[in-house]
């Protein structure tokens, strides 16, 4: 009998290939279905427009009872993503539920990337800049996008 988590992830990747999320691409590691490499193309109205951001999703042995880990490999000047590439979203931490799908996780990450908020930041200085000097924040975000994500 197939491992339930592998069966679920196989179904989720199939669902995502049949009904892809706009501006998100996903590939599974050939040797390990528990490791995904993902790319998000920033929305045109985003501070990161023109950029494509690469990140990994690693599903633990306890999935779906434990959330996957997400790590951005592309540097991004964002209050909710730290220098180590970790993203601050509730559904990957305290708000995790086994019913949350990979599609929901990806859509939430996409929303977070495209709409940075100074609330609940991993990077308090960047959050303060977004809140108090948005022009400077937008300038640095654009610069980093050009440097790292194009």
PDB file of N, CA, C and O in Angstrom, residues 12-56:
ATOM      1  N   UNK A  12      -1.817  16.141  -5.033  1.00  0.00           N
ATOM      2  CA  UNK A  12      -1.745  17.606  -5.024  1.00  0.00           C
ATOM      3  C   UNK A  12      -0.949  18.137  -6.212  1.00  0.00           C
ATOM      4  O   UNK A  12      -1.356  19.125  -6.828  1.00  0.00           O
ATOM      5  N   UNK A  13       0.155  17.487  -6.552  1.00  0.00           N
ATOM      6  CA  UNK A  13       0.941  17.955  -7.694  1.00  0.00           C
ATOM      7  C   UNK A  13       0.162  17.737  -8.993  1.00  0.00           C
ATOM      8  O   UNK A  13       0.201  18.562  -9.894  1.00  0.00           O
ATOM      9  N   UNK A  14      -0.597  16.647  -9.061  1.00  0.00           N
ATOM     10  CA  UNK A  14      -1.441  16.388 -10.229  1.00  0.00           C
ATOM     11  C   UNK A  14      -2.534  17.457 -10.335  1.00  0.00           C
ATOM     12  O   UNK A  14      -2.779  18.002 -11.424  1.00  0.00           O
ATOM     13  N   UNK A  15      -3.170  17.770  -9.204  1.00  0.00           N
ATOM     14  CA  UNK A  15      -4.185  18.836  -9.192  1.00  0.00           C
ATOM     15  C   UNK A  15      -3.592  20.162  -9.659  1.00  0.00           C
ATOM     16  O   UNK A  15      -4.214  20.897 -10.422  1.00  0.00           O
ATOM     17  N   UNK A  16      -2.372  20.472  -9.190  1.00  0.00           N
ATOM     18  CA  UNK A  16      -1.725  21.728  -9.575  1.00  0.00           C
ATOM     19  C   UNK A  16      -1.324  21.732 -11.048  1.00  0.00           C
ATOM     20  O   UNK A  16      -1.320  22.792 -11.682  1.00  0.00           O
ATOM     21  N   UNK A  17      -0.998  20.575 -11.592  1.00  0.00           N
ATOM     22  CA  UNK A  17      -0.659  20.546 -13.018  1.00  0.00           C
ATOM     23  C   UNK A  17      -1.923  20.636 -13.876  1.00  0.00           C
ATOM     24  O   UNK A  17      -1.895  21.205 -14.962  1.00  0.00           O
ATOM     25  N   UNK A  18      -3.043  20.113 -13.377  1.00  0.00           N
ATOM     26  CA  UNK A  18      -4.310  20.207 -14.112  1.00  0.00           C
ATOM     27  C   UNK A  18      -4.952  21.589 -13.974  1.00  0.00           C
ATOM     28  O   UNK A  18      -5.660  22.035 -14.873  1.00  0.00           O
ATOM     29  N   UNK A  19      -4.728  22.224 -12.852  1.00  0.00           N
ATOM     30  CA  UNK A  19      -5.283  23.554 -12.599  1.00  0.00           C
ATOM     31  C   UNK A  19      -4.186  24.421 -11.976  1.00  0.00           C
ATOM     32  O   UNK A  19      -4.181  24.673 -10.772  1.00  0.00           O
ATOM     33  N   UNK A  20      -3.224  24.863 -12.807  1.00  0.00           N
ATOM     34  CA  UNK A  20      -2.083  25.610 -12.263  1.00  0.00           C
ATOM     35  C   UNK A  20      -2.484  26.963 -11.696  1.00  0.00           C
ATOM     36  O   UNK A  20      -3.448  27.582 -12.147  1.00  0.00           O
ATOM     37  N   UNK A  21      -1.720  27.392 -10.706  1.00  0.00           N
ATOM     38  CA  UNK A  21      -1.893  28.730 -10.152  1.00  0.00           C
ATOM     39  C   UNK A  21      -1.162  29.712 -11.058  1.00  0.00           C
ATOM     40  O   UNK A  21      -0.041  29.442 -11.495  1.00  0.00           O
ATOM     41  N   UNK A  22      -1.783  30.829 -11.334  1.00  0.00           N
ATOM     42  CA  UNK A  22      -1.189  31.819 -12.226  1.00  0.00           C
ATOM     43  C   UNK A  22       0.120  32.334 -11.641  1.00  0.00           C
ATOM     44  O   UNK A  22       0.194  32.663 -10.454  1.00  0.00           O
ATOM     45  N   UNK A  23       1.141  32.396 -12.472  1.00  0.00           N
ATOM     46  CA  UNK A  23       2.457  32.939 -12.138  1.00  0.00           C
ATOM     47  C   UNK A  23       3.226  32.121 -11.106  1.00  0.00           C
ATOM     48  O   UNK A  23       4.140  32.628 -10.455  1.00  0.00           O
ATOM     49  N   UNK A  24       2.856  30.833 -10.951  1.00  0.00           N
ATOM     50  CA  UNK A  24       3.598  29.930 -10.065  1.00  0.00           C
ATOM     51  C   UNK A  24       3.941  28.670 -10.857  1.00  0.00           C
ATOM     52  O   UNK A  24       3.085  28.102 -11.518  1.00  0.00           O
ATOM     53  N   UNK A  25       5.204  28.271 -10.769  1.00  0.00           N
ATOM     54  CA  UNK A  25       5.589  26.997 -11.365  1.00  0.00           C
ATOM     55  C   UNK A  25       6.179  26.111 -10.270  1.00  0.00           C
ATOM     56  O   UNK A  25       6.782  26.603  -9.318  1.00  0.00           O
ATOM     57  N   UNK A  26       5.978  24.806 -10.429  1.00  0.00           N
ATOM     58  CA  UNK A  26       6.406  23.840  -9.409  1.00  0.00           C
ATOM     59  C   UNK A  26       7.048  22.663 -10.114  1.00  0.00           C
ATOM     60  O   UNK A  26       6.557  22.205 -11.147  1.00  0.00           O
ATOM     61  N   UNK A  27       8.121  22.162  -9.521  1.00  0.00           N
ATOM     62  CA  UNK A  27       8.676  20.894  -9.987  1.00  0.00           C
ATOM     63  C   UNK A  27       9.068  20.079  -8.762  1.00  0.00           C
ATOM     64  O   UNK A  27       9.545  20.625  -7.772  1.00  0.00           O
ATOM     65  N   UNK A  28       8.799  18.792  -8.847  1.00  0.00           N
ATOM     66  CA  UNK A  28       9.192  17.888  -7.770  1.00  0.00           C
ATOM     67  C   UNK A  28      10.596  17.388  -8.041  1.00  0.00           C
ATOM     68  O   UNK A  28      10.981  17.201  -9.196  1.00  0.00           O
ATOM     69  N   UNK A  29      11.342  17.146  -6.976  1.00  0.00           N
ATOM     70  CA  UNK A  29      12.641  16.509  -7.091  1.00  0.00           C
ATOM     71  C   UNK A  29      12.418  15.118  -7.697  1.00  0.00           C
ATOM     72  O   UNK A  29      11.518  14.399  -7.276  1.00  0.00           O
ATOM     73  N   UNK A  30      13.203  14.749  -8.672  1.00  0.00           N
ATOM     74  CA  UNK A  30      13.030  13.449  -9.339  1.00  0.00           C
ATOM     75  C   UNK A  30      13.184  12.276  -8.373  1.00  0.00           C
ATOM     76  O   UNK A  30      12.553  11.243  -8.539  1.00  0.00           O
ATOM     77  N   UNK A  31      14.039  12.452  -7.375  1.00  0.00           N
ATOM     78  CA  UNK A  31      14.322  11.362  -6.446  1.00  0.00           C
ATOM     79  C   UNK A  31      13.507  11.417  -5.162  1.00  0.00           C
ATOM     80  O   UNK A  31      13.536  10.476  -4.377  1.00  0.00           O
ATOM     81  N   UNK A  32      12.815  12.545  -4.933  1.00  0.00           N
ATOM     82  CA  UNK A  32      12.105  12.705  -3.666  1.00  0.00           C
ATOM     83  C   UNK A  32      10.867  13.581  -3.865  1.00  0.00           C
ATOM     84  O   UNK A  32      10.988  14.807  -3.964  1.00  0.00           O
ATOM     85  N   UNK A  33       9.682  12.976  -3.893  1.00  0.00           N
ATOM     86  CA  UNK A  33       8.439  13.733  -4.106  1.00  0.00           C
ATOM     87  C   UNK A  33       8.142  14.695  -2.954  1.00  0.00           C
ATOM     88  O   UNK A  33       7.285  15.566  -3.083  1.00  0.00           O
ATOM     89  N   UNK A  34       8.887  14.562  -1.861  1.00  0.00           N
ATOM     90  CA  UNK A  34       8.677  15.430  -0.698  1.00  0.00           C
ATOM     91  C   UNK A  34       9.396  16.783  -0.848  1.00  0.00           C
ATOM     92  O   UNK A  34       9.254  17.655  -0.010  1.00  0.00           O
ATOM     93  N   UNK A  35      10.178  16.944  -1.914  1.00  0.00           N
ATOM     94  CA  UNK A  35      10.924  18.183  -2.155  1.00  0.00           C
ATOM     95  C   UNK A  35      10.452  18.820  -3.450  1.00  0.00           C
ATOM     96  O   UNK A  35      10.517  18.203  -4.512  1.00  0.00           O
ATOM     97  N   UNK A  36       9.963  20.052  -3.314  1.00  0.00           N
ATOM     98  CA  UNK A  36       9.494  20.799  -4.477  1.00  0.00           C
ATOM     99  C   UNK A  36      10.349  22.053  -4.644  1.00  0.00           C
ATOM    100  O   UNK A  36      10.745  22.686  -3.661  1.00  0.00           O
ATOM    101  N   UNK A  37      10.575  22.413  -5.891  1.00  0.00           N
ATOM    102  CA  UNK A  37      11.191  23.693  -6.217  1.00  0.00           C
ATOM    103  C   UNK A  37      10.114  24.520  -6.907  1.00  0.00           C
ATOM    104  O   UNK A  37       9.447  24.035  -7.827  1.00  0.00           O
ATOM    105  N   UNK A  38       9.945  25.737  -6.438  1.00  0.00           N
ATOM    106  CA  UNK A  38       8.851  26.580  -6.926  1.00  0.00           C
ATOM    107  C   UNK A  38       9.397  27.944  -7.365  1.00  0.00           C
ATOM    108  O   UNK A  38      10.424  28.407  -6.862  1.00  0.00           O
ATOM    109  N   UNK A  39       8.679  28.555  -8.284  1.00  0.00           N
ATOM    110  CA  UNK A  39       9.000  29.904  -8.755  1.00  0.00           C
ATOM    111  C   UNK A  39       7.718  30.728  -8.744  1.00  0.00           C
ATOM    112  O   UNK A  39       6.678  30.239  -9.197  1.00  0.00           O
ATOM    113  N   UNK A  40       7.824  31.942  -8.253  1.00  0.00           N
ATOM    114  CA  UNK A  40       6.708  32.897  -8.301  1.00  0.00           C
ATOM    115  C   UNK A  40       7.158  34.092  -9.129  1.00  0.00           C
ATOM    116  O   UNK A  40       8.198  34.689  -8.841  1.00  0.00           O
ATOM    117  N   UNK A  41       6.357  34.400 -10.127  1.00  0.00           N
ATOM    118  CA  UNK A  41       6.574  35.616 -10.905  1.00  0.00           C
ATOM    119  C   UNK A  41       5.745  36.707 -10.239  1.00  0.00           C
ATOM    120  O   UNK A  41       4.535  36.561 -10.061  1.00  0.00           O
ATOM    121  N   UNK A  42       6.412  37.785  -9.844  1.00  0.00           N
ATOM    122  CA  UNK A  42       5.719  38.864  -9.133  1.00  0.00           C
ATOM    123  C   UNK A  42       4.669  39.524 -10.029  1.00  0.00           C
ATOM    124  O   UNK A  42       4.844  39.638 -11.241  1.00  0.00           O
ATOM    125  N   UNK A  43       3.592  39.949  -9.396  1.00  0.00           N
ATOM    126  CA  UNK A  43       2.499  40.620 -10.102  1.00  0.00           C
ATOM    127  C   UNK A  43       2.958  42.001 -10.590  1.00  0.00           C
ATOM    128  O   UNK A  43       3.817  42.632  -9.970  1.00  0.00           O
ATOM    129  N   UNK A  44       2.369  42.484 -11.683  1.00  0.00           N
ATOM    130  CA  UNK A  44       2.758  43.791 -12.230  1.00  0.00           C
ATOM    131  C   UNK A  44       2.568  44.961 -11.264  1.00  0.00           C
ATOM    132  O   UNK A  44       3.290  45.942 -11.330  1.00  0.00           O
ATOM    133  N   UNK A  45       1.625  44.840 -10.334  1.00  0.00           N
ATOM    134  CA  UNK A  45       1.381  45.929  -9.378  1.00  0.00           C
ATOM    135  C   UNK A  45       2.189  45.752  -8.083  1.00  0.00           C
ATOM    136  O   UNK A  45       2.087  46.560  -7.168  1.00  0.00           O
ATOM    137  N   UNK A  46       3.001  44.726  -8.027  1.00  0.00           N
ATOM    138  CA  UNK A  46       3.811  44.427  -6.846  1.00  0.00           C
ATOM    139  C   UNK A  46       5.073  45.289  -6.817  1.00  0.00           C
ATOM    140  O   UNK A  46       5.578  45.695  -7.870  1.00  0.00           O
ATOM    141  N   UNK A  47       5.623  45.547  -5.622  1.00  0.00           N
ATOM    142  CA  UNK A  47       6.919  46.229  -5.544  1.00  0.00           C
ATOM    143  C   UNK A  47       8.033  45.428  -6.238  1.00  0.00           C
ATOM    144  O   UNK A  47       9.091  45.954  -6.515  1.00  0.00           O
ATOM    145  N   UNK A  48       7.769  44.148  -6.510  1.00  0.00           N
ATOM    146  CA  UNK A  48       8.773  43.254  -7.073  1.00  0.00           C
ATOM    147  C   UNK A  48       8.507  42.927  -8.539  1.00  0.00           C
ATOM    148  O   UNK A  48       9.019  41.933  -9.054  1.00  0.00           O
ATOM    149  N   UNK A  49       7.701  43.772  -9.205  1.00  0.00           N
ATOM    150  CA  UNK A  49       7.318  43.501 -10.597  1.00  0.00           C
ATOM    151  C   UNK A  49       8.558  43.258 -11.454  1.00  0.00           C
ATOM    152  O   UNK A  49       9.605  43.880 -11.253  1.00  0.00           O
ATOM    153  N   UNK A  50       8.414  42.303 -12.365  1.00  0.00           N
ATOM    154  CA  UNK A  50       9.524  41.939 -13.236  1.00  0.00           C
ATOM    155  C   UNK A  50      10.420  40.865 -12.643  1.00  0.00           C
ATOM    156  O   UNK A  50      11.282  40.330 -13.319  1.00  0.00           O
ATOM    157  N   UNK A  51      10.206  40.522 -11.380  1.00  0.00           N
ATOM    158  CA  UNK A  51      11.052  39.540 -10.715  1.00  0.00           C
ATOM    159  C   UNK A  51      10.411  38.164 -10.653  1.00  0.00           C
ATOM    160  O   UNK A  51       9.189  38.033 -10.626  1.00  0.00           O
ATOM    161  N   UNK A  52      11.260  37.148 -10.636  1.00  0.00           N
ATOM    162  CA  UNK A  52      10.827  35.773 -10.411  1.00  0.00           C
ATOM    163  C   UNK A  52      11.631  35.248  -9.232  1.00  0.00           C
ATOM    164  O   UNK A  52      12.859  35.344  -9.221  1.00  0.00           O
ATOM    165  N   UNK A  53      10.924  34.724  -8.252  1.00  0.00           N
ATOM    166  CA  UNK A  53      11.537  34.318  -6.992  1.00  0.00           C
ATOM    167  C   UNK A  53      11.444  32.806  -6.822  1.00  0.00           C
ATOM    168  O   UNK A  53      10.366  32.226  -6.906  1.00  0.00           O
ATOM    169  N   UNK A  54      12.592  32.205  -6.570  1.00  0.00           N
ATOM    170  CA  UNK A  54      12.693  30.758  -6.420  1.00  0.00           C
ATOM    171  C   UNK A  54      12.700  30.398  -4.939  1.00  0.00           C
ATOM    172  O   UNK A  54      13.361  31.061  -4.133  1.00  0.00           O
ATOM    173  N   UNK A  55      11.956  29.342  -4.606  1.00  0.00           N
ATOM    174  CA  UNK A  55      11.958  28.839  -3.235  1.00  0.00           C
ATOM    175  C   UNK A  55      11.718  27.338  -3.240  1.00  0.00           C
ATOM    176  O   UNK A  55      11.294  26.766  -4.237  1.00  0.00           O
ATOM    177  N   UNK A  56      12.049  26.722  -2.129  1.00  0.00           N
ATOM    178  CA  UNK A  56      11.809  25.285  -1.987  1.00  0.00           C
ATOM    179  C   UNK A  56      10.717  25.058  -0.959  1.00  0.00           C
ATOM    180  O   UNK A  56      10.536  25.858  -0.037  1.00  0.00           O
TER     181      UNK A  56
END
